[in-house]
Amino acid sequence: MKTILPFLALGLLLGVSTATAADTLPSWSDGAAKQSIVDFVAKVTKEGSSDFVPVAERIATFDNDGTLWCEQPMYFQLIFALDRMKALAPQHPEWKDKEPFASLLKGDLKAALAGGERAMAEIIMATHAGMTNEEFEQIVKDWIATAKHPKFKKPYTECVYQPMLELLAYLRANGFKTFIVSGGGIEFMRPWTEKVYGIPPEQVVGSSIKTKYEMRDGKPVLIRLPEVNFIDDKSGKPVGINEHIGRRPIAAFGNSDGDLQMLQWTTAGQGPRFALYVHHTDAEREWAYDRNSSIGRLDKGLSEAQAKGWTVVDMKRDWKVIYPPVKQ
Amino acid sequence: MKTILPFLALGLLLGVSTATAADTLPSWSDGAAKQSIVDFVAKVTKEGSSDFVPVAERIATFDNDGTLWCEQPMYFQLIFALDRMKALAPQHPEWKDKEPFASLLKGDLKAALAGGERAMAEIIMATHAGMTNEEFEQIVKDWIATAKHPKFKKPYTECVYQPMLELLAYLRANGFKTFIVSGGGIEFMRPWTEKVYGIPPEQVVGSSIKTKYEMRDGKPVLIRLPEVNFIDDKSGKPVGINEHIGRRPIAAFGNSDGDLQMLQWTTAGQGPRFALYVHHTDAEREWAYDRNSSIGRLDKGLSEAQAKGWTVVDMKRDWKVIYPPVKQ
């Protein structure tokens, strides 16, 4: 034992930062992706260096679907909407003869979505509007607590990526403020993001419908209206970031072409910048898809990432585990 | 000397919290207003009590115009717009024959504003849109650094209320997250709120115009469009709070009927709540106005505050000083 003590001491002296990074991102394989993250964080947190970024400006934005949690076999919010439709169907006998509801209630998702964006909007409005914001919050909380992923048979909040949870914590430990910037509904995410990701409601940016303030029985409420307010996707992401955060992120994380403008906007700022794409390459543990997928297509973004040298995570190679340990 | 030592020691033992409050809000006169603030903060921060509020939920929202800084002889953002118009006039020869610009350039504010909201909107769009968000930020920074208040002859950022600066700091020292929720332009405030109030851009909610993401010479920019996005006033305030913060404040601070819905929304939540109106009663050191003022009218709000027992600050009586010490 005695003989290795000096080496241990030497290791403690020399290896502090490496050891910390390894401990902090344990689900990441050693390789270029992990190294690029650790290098960037070391660079912007080194006081006195020309790359140093003050804590207040360490803004990191994360897409949600396909970046922090799964988006297969379809967006989880769409599954939520379908579950809501089934629950609401008894109050809507007219849905039996009206598309896209009729097809959906027969279980024919393909026929229902043949109506494109308009069909999608009808499903969202029928299930997401018409109640107060607090009623909707409770509906989401109830669903997220009980619904299970069709393939993995576990709650959706456990279909999150363990390496990304570690990354969020690692960035926050280094003074970053972490935000979600998602095409998903802002009020669909807020009820659970703090518990699952450590991201509070005020740091969630997403798509939204309009709300209206009114008095009901002498009590003020916000009513959710069947009218789109903002679509936080593609070129909407920099707009949403500017509106909600008011400063440009120095690091951004996505997985699809819907995140491309966010990554462009982030990396076009002055000083050190970081952009990362999660590339779904793991058909065995998760899914493998990119340029030709209808969900989470990564085509232009993949080409631009390669051309610009952004970090591309090869999920199969770079992540030792995909999901958090199963809760007992 | 020796004889008072035991009393000093006793004071140290018994008087810690009182001493702290007194030291923290030194510009507030002892009285009901100050006491109500201190009592509320003591209540929600007392661990183990039924009124205890976890840090994450200690959200406090502040109106800006007339609550954190002056709004007389007219809203400062309107003065900014008029200054911008004069600067831009040489590029707009057509303004000489077009209202509201013609009257404004002649210095006839009253005639210009006779066109009501439409005239106001034209002035705002002509001066606030058509550039990138970064260009606008620089324009605001330059103006705020050089323009001076017509009566006080000092920068607008020194026409802020010292007691409110102390209050912001006191709340933050007690775990509160402080937000601005103002009818003013979000991008007009963000360039200076962090320095002046300690409130970062991501904690500023305000009115906004639409922006559009596009590429200019291969570089992404956000262009400010001459189109209203959101009016953060009256019933818009709870909507803006919900959109940006995603949880209900436990304390809200305003000075006019434009803040009434924010105070209603805040106090309608469960658990301990706090609402405060700044009542402009000091014609000598600042201004005195309320029920009949065209700027910052406080009429319905004053009645509701009295009926509901909200705190109403009598500026003349409750504030020992109005403005921060003059910077050398």
XYZ file of C-alpha atoms in Angstrom:
656
model
C 0.000 0.000 0.000
C 2.658 2.430 1.024
C 4.318 2.373 -2.362
C 1.395 3.794 -4.281
C 0.695 6.640 -1.869
C 3.018 9.101 -3.616
C 1.302 8.347 -6.920
C -2.082 8.918 -5.375
C -0.879 12.231 -4.032
C 0.535 13.139 -7.428
C -2.756 12.190 -9.021
C -4.607 14.400 -6.595
C -2.306 17.274 -7.485
C -2.350 16.848 -11.249
C -5.600 15.188 -12.030
C -8.191 17.262 -10.262
C -10.005 18.682 -13.266
C -9.865 15.492 -15.333
C -11.080 13.457 -12.410
C -13.929 15.895 -11.816
C -15.075 15.775 -15.438
C -14.900 11.988 -15.489
C -16.935 11.802 -12.312
C -19.424 14.341 -13.555
C -20.136 12.792 -16.939
C -19.839 9.095 -16.036
C -22.280 7.922 -18.706
C -20.248 9.515 -21.481
C -17.595 7.383 -23.185
C -14.187 8.964 -23.480
C -13.936 10.425 -26.937
C -14.183 13.576 -29.019
C -17.757 14.468 -28.007
C -17.150 14.332 -24.258
C -13.774 16.020 -24.650
C -15.280 18.908 -26.624
C -17.767 19.568 -23.796
C -15.136 19.446 -21.073
C -12.772 21.657 -23.079
C -15.445 24.257 -23.726
C -16.479 24.429 -20.069
C -12.849 24.657 -18.942
C -12.244 27.476 -21.410
C -15.188 29.721 -20.522
C -14.793 29.250 -16.754
C -11.070 30.038 -16.609
C -10.807 33.421 -14.943
C -8.342 35.814 -16.483
C -8.337 34.083 -19.864
C -9.582 35.888 -22.965
C -12.266 33.201 -23.371
C -13.671 33.679 -19.881
C -17.447 34.245 -19.823
C -19.052 35.862 -16.743
C -21.568 33.646 -14.944
C -24.526 35.865 -15.935
C -23.803 35.209 -19.627
C -23.421 31.435 -19.340
C -26.730 30.640 -21.001
C -27.230 27.113 -22.358
C -30.357 26.131 -24.303
C -31.623 22.587 -24.826
C -34.191 21.216 -27.200
C -36.398 18.643 -25.444
C -37.886 16.013 -27.827
C -35.059 13.769 -29.020
C -32.454 15.780 -27.102
C -33.409 15.361 -23.435
C -36.011 12.623 -23.804
C -37.152 10.200 -26.548
C -39.405 11.250 -29.394
C -40.220 7.781 -30.743
C -42.425 6.072 -31.786
C -44.035 9.555 -31.870
C -43.801 12.826 -29.963
C -44.948 12.146 -26.398
C -47.182 15.214 -26.463
C -49.075 13.680 -29.384
C -49.606 10.521 -27.337
C -50.870 12.746 -24.527
C -53.292 14.425 -26.956
C -54.577 11.057 -28.171
C -55.082 9.839 -24.607
C -56.955 13.069 -23.843
C -59.139 12.596 -26.901
C -60.160 9.150 -25.774
C -60.956 10.487 -22.317
C -62.991 13.369 -23.758
C -64.771 11.393 -26.502
C -67.899 10.592 -24.444
C -68.525 14.356 -24.147
C -68.095 14.774 -27.923
C -70.454 12.401 -29.774
C -69.945 14.551 -32.897
C -66.323 13.308 -33.126
C -67.590 9.948 -34.433
C -68.375 11.578 -37.782
C -65.708 14.234 -37.901
C -62.089 13.972 -39.040
C -59.450 13.740 -37.729
C -61.276 12.567 -34.604
C -63.213 9.699 -36.217
C -60.074 8.005 -37.561
C -58.204 8.549 -34.326
C -60.938 7.012 -32.214
C -60.809 3.968 -34.503
C -57.083 3.820 -33.852
C -56.123 4.809 -37.394
C -53.444 7.402 -36.714
C -52.222 7.422 -40.301
C -55.613 8.334 -41.742
C -56.111 10.974 -39.075
C -52.785 12.659 -39.750
C -53.391 12.592 -43.512
C -55.011 15.971 -42.900
C -51.530 17.360 -42.188
C -50.920 20.381 -40.005
C -54.573 21.300 -39.966
C -55.536 17.912 -38.522
C -52.725 18.197 -36.005
C -53.884 21.670 -34.954
C -57.450 20.411 -34.497
C -56.251 17.616 -32.236
C -54.124 19.984 -30.170
C -56.848 22.614 -29.804
C -59.511 20.048 -28.895
C -57.329 18.651 -26.121
C -55.211 21.602 -24.956
C -57.679 24.527 -24.928
C -60.930 25.416 -23.205
C -59.816 25.080 -19.593
C -57.954 27.289 -17.122
C -54.182 27.054 -17.063
C -54.334 25.465 -13.610
C -56.784 22.816 -14.787
C -54.488 22.024 -17.710
C -51.498 21.815 -15.384
C -53.321 19.218 -13.295
C -54.307 17.224 -16.398
C -50.649 17.084 -17.476
C -49.494 16.147 -13.974
C -52.013 13.304 -13.778
C -51.058 11.980 -17.203
C -47.294 12.190 -16.698
C -47.651 10.372 -13.358
C -49.559 7.426 -14.826
C -48.988 7.038 -18.596
C -46.343 4.596 -19.820
C -44.190 4.449 -22.915
C -45.598 1.852 -25.374
C -42.245 0.138 -25.935
C -40.364 0.618 -22.666
C -43.403 0.199 -20.379
C -42.203 2.881 -17.985
C -43.201 6.492 -17.308
C -42.221 8.988 -19.991
C -40.177 10.929 -17.468
C -37.910 7.881 -17.220
C -37.416 7.855 -20.996
C -34.936 10.693 -20.546
C -31.271 10.467 -21.454
C -29.005 9.872 -18.472
C -25.958 11.411 -20.229
C -27.946 14.597 -20.838
C -29.075 14.754 -17.196
C -25.403 14.580 -16.249
C -24.582 17.269 -18.794
C -27.265 19.605 -17.411
C -25.932 19.132 -13.875
C -22.321 19.550 -15.029
C -23.100 22.837 -16.775
C -25.044 24.171 -13.787
C -22.191 23.191 -11.463
C -20.047 25.410 -13.678
C -22.292 28.443 -13.376
C -24.462 27.904 -16.440
C -28.176 28.697 -16.439
C -29.918 25.902 -18.354
C -33.043 26.540 -20.459
C -35.330 24.322 -22.485
C -36.174 25.724 -25.927
C -38.578 23.234 -27.471
C -41.155 23.036 -30.209
C -43.318 21.271 -27.623
C -45.995 23.043 -25.628
C -44.595 25.274 -22.908
C -47.407 24.336 -20.485
C -47.051 20.646 -21.324
C -43.435 20.742 -20.110
C -43.492 23.090 -17.138
C -45.375 20.803 -14.721
C -42.490 18.288 -14.613
C -39.253 19.854 -15.955
C -38.087 21.075 -12.557
C -38.343 17.625 -10.989
C -36.980 15.707 -13.978
C -34.335 18.077 -15.386
C -33.820 20.601 -12.587
C -35.136 23.296 -14.948
C -37.722 25.623 -13.344
C -40.833 26.837 -15.231
C -39.343 30.288 -15.866
C -36.510 28.642 -17.822
C -38.783 26.756 -20.184
C -39.448 28.200 -23.655
C -41.894 26.435 -25.943
C -44.830 26.692 -28.282
C -47.993 28.178 -26.825
C -51.623 28.954 -27.388
C -53.170 32.255 -26.356
C -54.630 32.755 -22.901
C -57.169 35.248 -21.634
C -57.476 36.744 -18.169
C -61.004 36.846 -16.782
C -63.019 36.717 -13.579
C -64.962 33.549 -12.777
C -67.098 33.714 -9.637
C -65.018 36.651 -8.466
C -61.767 34.737 -8.904
C -59.260 35.588 -11.624
C -58.377 32.787 -14.045
C -56.399 32.395 -17.250
C -58.418 30.601 -19.908
C -56.592 28.638 -22.601
C -57.933 29.677 -26.016
C -57.996 27.545 -29.188
C -55.660 29.957 -30.956
C -51.950 29.599 -31.670
C -49.780 32.159 -29.905
C -46.269 31.087 -30.881
C -44.544 28.173 -32.621
C -41.144 27.659 -31.050
C -39.563 25.659 -33.853
C -36.958 26.262 -36.567
C -36.621 30.047 -37.095
C -39.028 30.478 -34.163
C -36.353 29.242 -31.755
C -34.071 32.293 -31.967
C -37.208 34.454 -31.739
C -38.373 32.570 -28.639
C -34.902 32.765 -27.096
C -34.776 36.496 -27.638
C -38.273 37.004 -26.284
C -37.846 34.892 -23.153
C -34.158 35.070 -22.341
C -33.107 38.339 -23.930
C -29.552 37.261 -24.471
C -27.850 34.944 -26.873
C -26.885 31.521 -25.507
C -23.220 30.549 -25.578
C -24.089 26.847 -25.884
C -26.997 25.084 -27.581
C -28.028 21.446 -27.814
C -30.434 19.841 -30.268
C -31.059 16.768 -32.373
C -32.965 17.807 -35.489
C -33.308 20.324 -38.289
C -35.846 22.059 -36.049
C -32.890 23.095 -33.881
C -30.660 24.300 -36.690
C -31.533 27.997 -36.405
C -30.971 27.880 -32.638
C -27.496 26.442 -33.204
C -26.759 28.987 -35.942
C -27.933 31.853 -33.742
C -25.915 30.609 -30.777
C -22.678 30.080 -32.666
C -22.899 33.392 -34.561
C -22.262 35.361 -31.369
C -18.875 36.719 -30.399
C -16.477 34.807 -28.155
C -16.424 31.080 -27.424
C -19.527 29.189 -28.563
C -20.630 25.587 -28.431
C -23.140 23.654 -30.516
C -24.015 19.983 -30.150
C -26.284 17.611 -32.036
C -27.460 14.321 -30.556
C -27.386 11.860 -33.468
C -29.733 8.928 -32.971
C -27.572 5.999 -34.084
C -28.593 3.309 -31.632
C -31.317 1.068 -33.068
C -30.763 -1.445 -30.312
C -30.986 0.612 -27.126
C -33.048 3.502 -28.579
C -33.674 4.302 -32.263
C -31.572 5.041 -35.316
C -32.820 7.819 -37.595
C -31.664 11.000 -39.261
C -31.965 12.352 -42.827
C -35.155 10.544 -43.840
C -37.124 10.445 -40.607
C -40.518 12.144 -40.414
C -39.951 12.627 -36.671
C -36.857 14.545 -35.652
C -35.354 14.714 -39.127
C -31.649 15.580 -39.009
C -30.524 16.359 -42.536
C -29.469 19.960 -43.199
C -28.367 20.191 -39.596
C -26.099 17.158 -39.881
C -24.427 18.579 -42.976
C -23.983 21.977 -41.366
C -22.621 20.422 -38.169
C -20.042 18.492 -40.164
C -19.098 21.554 -42.207
C -18.764 23.807 -39.169
C -17.180 21.317 -36.812
C -20.013 21.260 -34.282
C -20.028 18.368 -31.850
C -22.108 15.421 -33.064
C -22.890 12.799 -30.438
C -22.958 9.287 -31.828
C -25.452 7.894 -29.357
C -24.336 4.297 -29.834
C -20.662 5.018 -29.357
C -20.625 8.060 -27.078
C -23.203 7.067 -24.461
C -22.417 4.175 -22.128
C -26.006 4.111 -20.939
C -29.095 5.732 -22.394
C -31.624 5.842 -19.548
C -31.343 6.518 -15.831
C -31.241 3.511 -13.522
C -34.755 2.101 -13.018
C -36.418 3.534 -9.920
C -37.427 0.956 -7.335
C -19.760 53.117 29.083
C -19.654 49.960 31.123
C -23.210 50.368 32.318
C -24.806 50.110 28.873
C -22.847 47.054 27.768
C -25.401 44.555 29.105
C -28.145 46.383 27.226
C -26.128 46.296 24.043
C -25.645 42.574 24.474
C -29.334 42.112 25.128
C -30.123 44.137 22.040
C -27.844 41.933 20.005
C -29.633 38.879 21.311
C -33.174 40.120 20.906
C -33.007 42.636 18.168
C -31.272 40.840 15.348
C -34.146 40.620 12.909
C -35.421 44.128 13.605
C -31.931 45.531 13.245
C -31.483 43.697 9.966
C -34.739 44.981 8.537
C -33.935 48.517 9.651
C -30.513 48.301 8.068
C -31.875 46.777 4.901
C -34.628 49.279 4.242
C -32.970 52.447 5.564
C -34.869 54.799 3.251
C -38.229 53.555 4.497
C -39.823 55.411 7.411
C -41.023 53.240 10.242
C -44.714 52.700 9.745
C -47.376 50.353 8.477
C -46.023 50.053 4.927
C -42.500 49.064 5.925
C -43.806 46.829 8.688
C -46.096 44.962 6.299
C -43.135 44.168 4.042
C -40.924 42.976 6.870
C -43.732 40.904 8.371
C -44.494 39.212 5.059
C -40.857 38.338 4.409
C -40.425 37.022 7.958
C -43.528 34.879 7.545
C -42.697 33.202 4.233
C -39.045 32.569 5.125
C -39.689 30.954 8.502
C -38.904 27.285 8.070
C -41.314 24.885 9.659
C -44.176 27.379 9.748
C -47.340 26.771 7.759
C -46.699 29.998 5.828
C -43.224 28.963 4.737
C -42.669 29.276 0.972
C -39.821 27.327 -0.686
C -37.181 29.504 -2.347
C -38.140 28.342 -5.856
C -41.642 29.759 -5.372
C -40.593 33.139 -3.993
C -41.457 35.056 -7.143
C -41.879 38.835 -6.866
C -43.014 40.969 -9.807
C -42.519 44.720 -10.163
C -44.067 47.194 -12.516
C -41.440 49.651 -13.801
C -42.888 53.064 -14.794
C -43.985 54.846 -11.624
C -43.025 51.878 -9.430
C -39.258 51.548 -9.870
C -38.569 54.791 -11.689
C -40.467 58.020 -12.455
C -43.059 58.276 -15.196
C -43.453 62.070 -15.206
C -43.704 64.463 -16.994
C -44.311 61.579 -19.439
C -43.234 57.941 -19.870
C -39.484 57.926 -20.432
C -39.859 55.572 -23.366
C -42.000 58.192 -25.097
C -39.243 60.755 -24.576
C -36.838 58.210 -26.071
C -39.147 57.805 -29.078
C -39.347 61.586 -29.571
C -35.564 61.910 -29.371
C -35.225 59.091 -31.911
C -37.707 60.823 -34.216
C -35.682 63.992 -34.202
C -32.528 62.022 -34.935
C -34.218 60.153 -37.795
C -36.111 63.116 -39.269
C -33.440 64.044 -41.867
C -33.889 60.565 -43.393
C -37.673 61.066 -43.499
C -38.520 64.294 -45.345
C -42.092 62.969 -45.747
C -42.620 63.368 -41.982
C -42.922 67.146 -42.480
C -46.360 66.671 -43.998
C -47.521 63.589 -42.126
C -49.171 63.338 -38.717
C -48.296 62.614 -35.980
C -44.730 63.319 -37.083
C -45.312 66.865 -38.386
C -46.734 68.105 -35.080
C -44.067 66.344 -33.070
C -41.231 67.831 -35.072
C -42.767 71.251 -34.418
C -42.736 70.401 -30.721
C -46.516 70.168 -30.435
C -46.894 66.967 -28.460
C -50.534 67.590 -27.671
C -51.574 67.889 -31.327
C -49.510 64.816 -32.201
C -51.099 62.676 -29.521
C -54.593 63.854 -30.476
C -54.504 60.868 -32.844
C -54.724 58.616 -29.767
C -53.410 55.082 -29.735
C -52.967 55.014 -33.483
C -50.670 58.045 -33.379
C -48.768 56.493 -30.484
C -48.363 53.219 -32.376
C -47.046 55.080 -35.427
C -44.448 56.855 -33.330
C -43.351 53.623 -31.675
C -43.129 51.661 -34.929
C -41.241 54.437 -36.736
C -38.640 54.543 -33.973
C -38.533 51.000 -32.589
C -38.748 48.793 -35.707
C -36.778 48.248 -38.898
C -33.421 47.386 -37.355
C -31.831 44.245 -35.882
C -32.347 43.601 -32.189
C -28.654 44.229 -31.571
C -28.782 47.570 -33.349
C -31.781 48.556 -31.239
C -30.010 47.478 -28.067
C -27.111 49.773 -28.939
C -29.472 52.673 -29.691
C -31.073 52.258 -26.256
C -27.700 51.971 -24.544
C -26.449 55.160 -26.198
C -29.597 57.073 -25.296
C -29.787 55.899 -21.699
C -26.124 56.818 -21.209
C -26.551 60.388 -22.428
C -30.160 61.602 -22.166
C -31.223 63.613 -19.123
C -34.518 64.057 -17.345
C -36.057 67.465 -18.275
C -36.766 68.448 -14.673
C -34.051 66.734 -12.648
C -31.268 67.221 -15.214
C -29.772 63.828 -14.512
C -29.766 60.475 -16.337
C -33.068 58.614 -16.322
C -31.411 55.665 -14.608
C -30.866 57.964 -11.612
C -34.565 58.856 -11.515
C -35.179 55.509 -9.830
C -36.605 55.133 -6.341
C -33.986 54.412 -3.708
C -36.515 52.736 -1.354
C -37.497 50.349 -4.147
C -33.845 49.514 -4.899
C -33.502 48.615 -1.227
C -36.675 46.559 -1.391
C -35.443 44.605 -4.435
C -32.171 43.846 -2.665
C -33.966 42.925 0.567
C -36.245 40.467 -1.213
C -33.358 38.882 -3.114
C -31.377 38.555 0.123
C -34.357 36.565 1.385
C -34.370 34.148 -1.530
C -36.836 35.937 -3.809
C -36.407 36.021 -7.568
C -37.321 39.530 -8.730
C -38.971 40.183 -12.096
C -40.054 43.314 -13.928
C -43.527 43.081 -15.460
C -44.045 46.356 -17.283
C -46.215 47.854 -19.993
C -42.985 49.334 -21.347
C -41.027 47.741 -24.173
C -39.131 44.620 -23.132
C -36.154 45.504 -25.329
C -36.183 49.104 -24.120
C -35.618 47.883 -20.551
C -33.288 44.929 -20.903
C -30.147 46.867 -21.874
C -29.953 48.539 -18.445
C -32.122 46.702 -15.873
C -29.333 44.406 -14.716
C -27.013 47.290 -13.923
C -29.657 49.558 -12.410
C -31.973 47.106 -10.623
C -29.939 43.888 -10.505
C -32.609 42.276 -12.697
C -31.167 40.269 -15.614
C -32.736 40.322 -19.116
C -34.368 36.908 -18.654
C -36.338 38.316 -15.700
C -37.820 41.218 -17.639
C -41.363 40.901 -19.015
C -42.761 43.706 -21.145
C -44.581 44.737 -24.277
C -42.999 43.677 -27.543
C -43.112 43.908 -31.297
C -42.617 40.890 -33.520
C -39.173 39.855 -34.701
C -38.095 37.758 -37.657
C -35.069 35.530 -37.976
C -33.168 35.859 -41.239
C -29.725 35.616 -42.805
C -27.925 38.805 -43.770
C -24.604 38.330 -45.552
C -24.473 34.795 -44.186
C -25.009 35.985 -40.621
C -28.222 35.315 -38.705
C -30.054 38.374 -37.389
C -33.365 39.121 -35.726
C -35.195 41.953 -37.478
C -37.637 44.080 -35.498
C -40.927 44.291 -37.407
C -43.480 47.145 -37.241
C -46.100 44.809 -35.788
C -47.323 44.492 -32.224
C -46.560 41.133 -30.611
C -47.826 41.607 -27.064
C -49.123 44.407 -24.830
C -48.072 43.708 -21.268
C -50.564 45.964 -19.524
C -53.735 45.507 -17.463
C -55.151 42.014 -18.155
C -52.053 41.398 -20.279
C -49.893 41.325 -17.143
C -51.148 38.002 -15.762
C -50.905 36.620 -19.313
C -47.302 37.854 -19.633
C -46.444 36.499 -16.179
C -47.816 33.096 -17.083
C -46.061 33.047 -20.435
C -42.653 34.135 -19.159
C -42.503 32.931 -15.575
C -44.959 30.032 -15.579
C -45.820 30.363 -11.936
C -47.874 32.800 -9.952
C -45.954 35.449 -7.996
C -46.410 35.541 -4.231
C -45.733 39.284 -4.141
C -46.480 42.043 -6.644
C -45.720 45.753 -6.717
C -47.312 48.437 -8.868
C -48.544 52.003 -8.896
C -51.457 52.270 -11.318
C -54.658 50.703 -12.598
C -52.473 49.072 -15.249
C -51.111 46.867 -12.454
C -54.459 45.964 -10.906
C -54.871 42.616 -12.671
C -51.317 41.630 -11.720
C -52.102 42.336 -8.070
C -55.421 40.486 -8.299
C -53.756 37.494 -9.944
C -50.967 37.439 -7.370
C -53.197 37.693 -4.319
C -55.726 35.121 -5.586
C -53.195 32.312 -5.155
C -53.141 30.031 -2.140
C -50.963 30.694 0.879
C -49.428 33.981 1.982
C -49.576 36.752 -0.625
C -48.465 40.360 -0.740
C -49.604 43.279 -2.877
C -48.295 46.828 -2.725
C -49.192 50.044 -4.496
C -46.848 53.024 -4.616
C -49.096 56.067 -4.208
C -47.574 59.231 -5.655
C -48.333 61.777 -2.942
C -45.206 63.891 -2.971
C -45.629 66.984 -5.151
C -42.504 68.507 -3.688
C -39.884 65.798 -4.095
C -41.583 63.937 -6.968
C -45.192 64.271 -8.178
C -48.648 63.883 -6.662
C -51.244 62.164 -8.830
C -53.763 59.346 -8.692
C -57.430 59.068 -9.702
C -57.472 61.732 -12.419
C -54.026 61.450 -13.939
C -53.662 60.559 -17.616
C -50.279 59.010 -16.817
C -50.236 56.254 -14.232
C -53.861 56.646 -13.186
C -54.550 54.972 -9.838
C -58.313 54.904 -9.340
C -59.919 51.452 -9.329
C -56.676 50.054 -7.947
C -56.663 52.469 -5.019
C -60.227 51.559 -4.101
C -59.521 47.844 -4.372
C -56.323 48.186 -2.335
C -58.239 49.931 0.431
C -61.034 47.363 0.337
C -58.671 44.391 0.386
C -56.109 45.762 2.804
C -53.206 45.794 0.360
C -50.223 47.899 1.346
C -50.383 51.433 -0.025
C -47.143 53.391 0.174
C -47.670 57.069 0.877
C -44.579 58.300 -0.900
C -44.414 61.543 1.046
C -44.720 59.922 4.437
C -43.208 56.467 3.929
C -40.068 57.296 1.993
C -37.284 59.240 3.720
C -35.536 59.798 0.418
C -36.795 59.344 -3.133
C -33.668 59.080 -5.279
C -30.295 57.410 -4.800
C -27.413 59.625 -3.682
C -26.049 61.602 -6.645
C -23.116 59.830 -8.289
C -19.877 61.802 -8.337
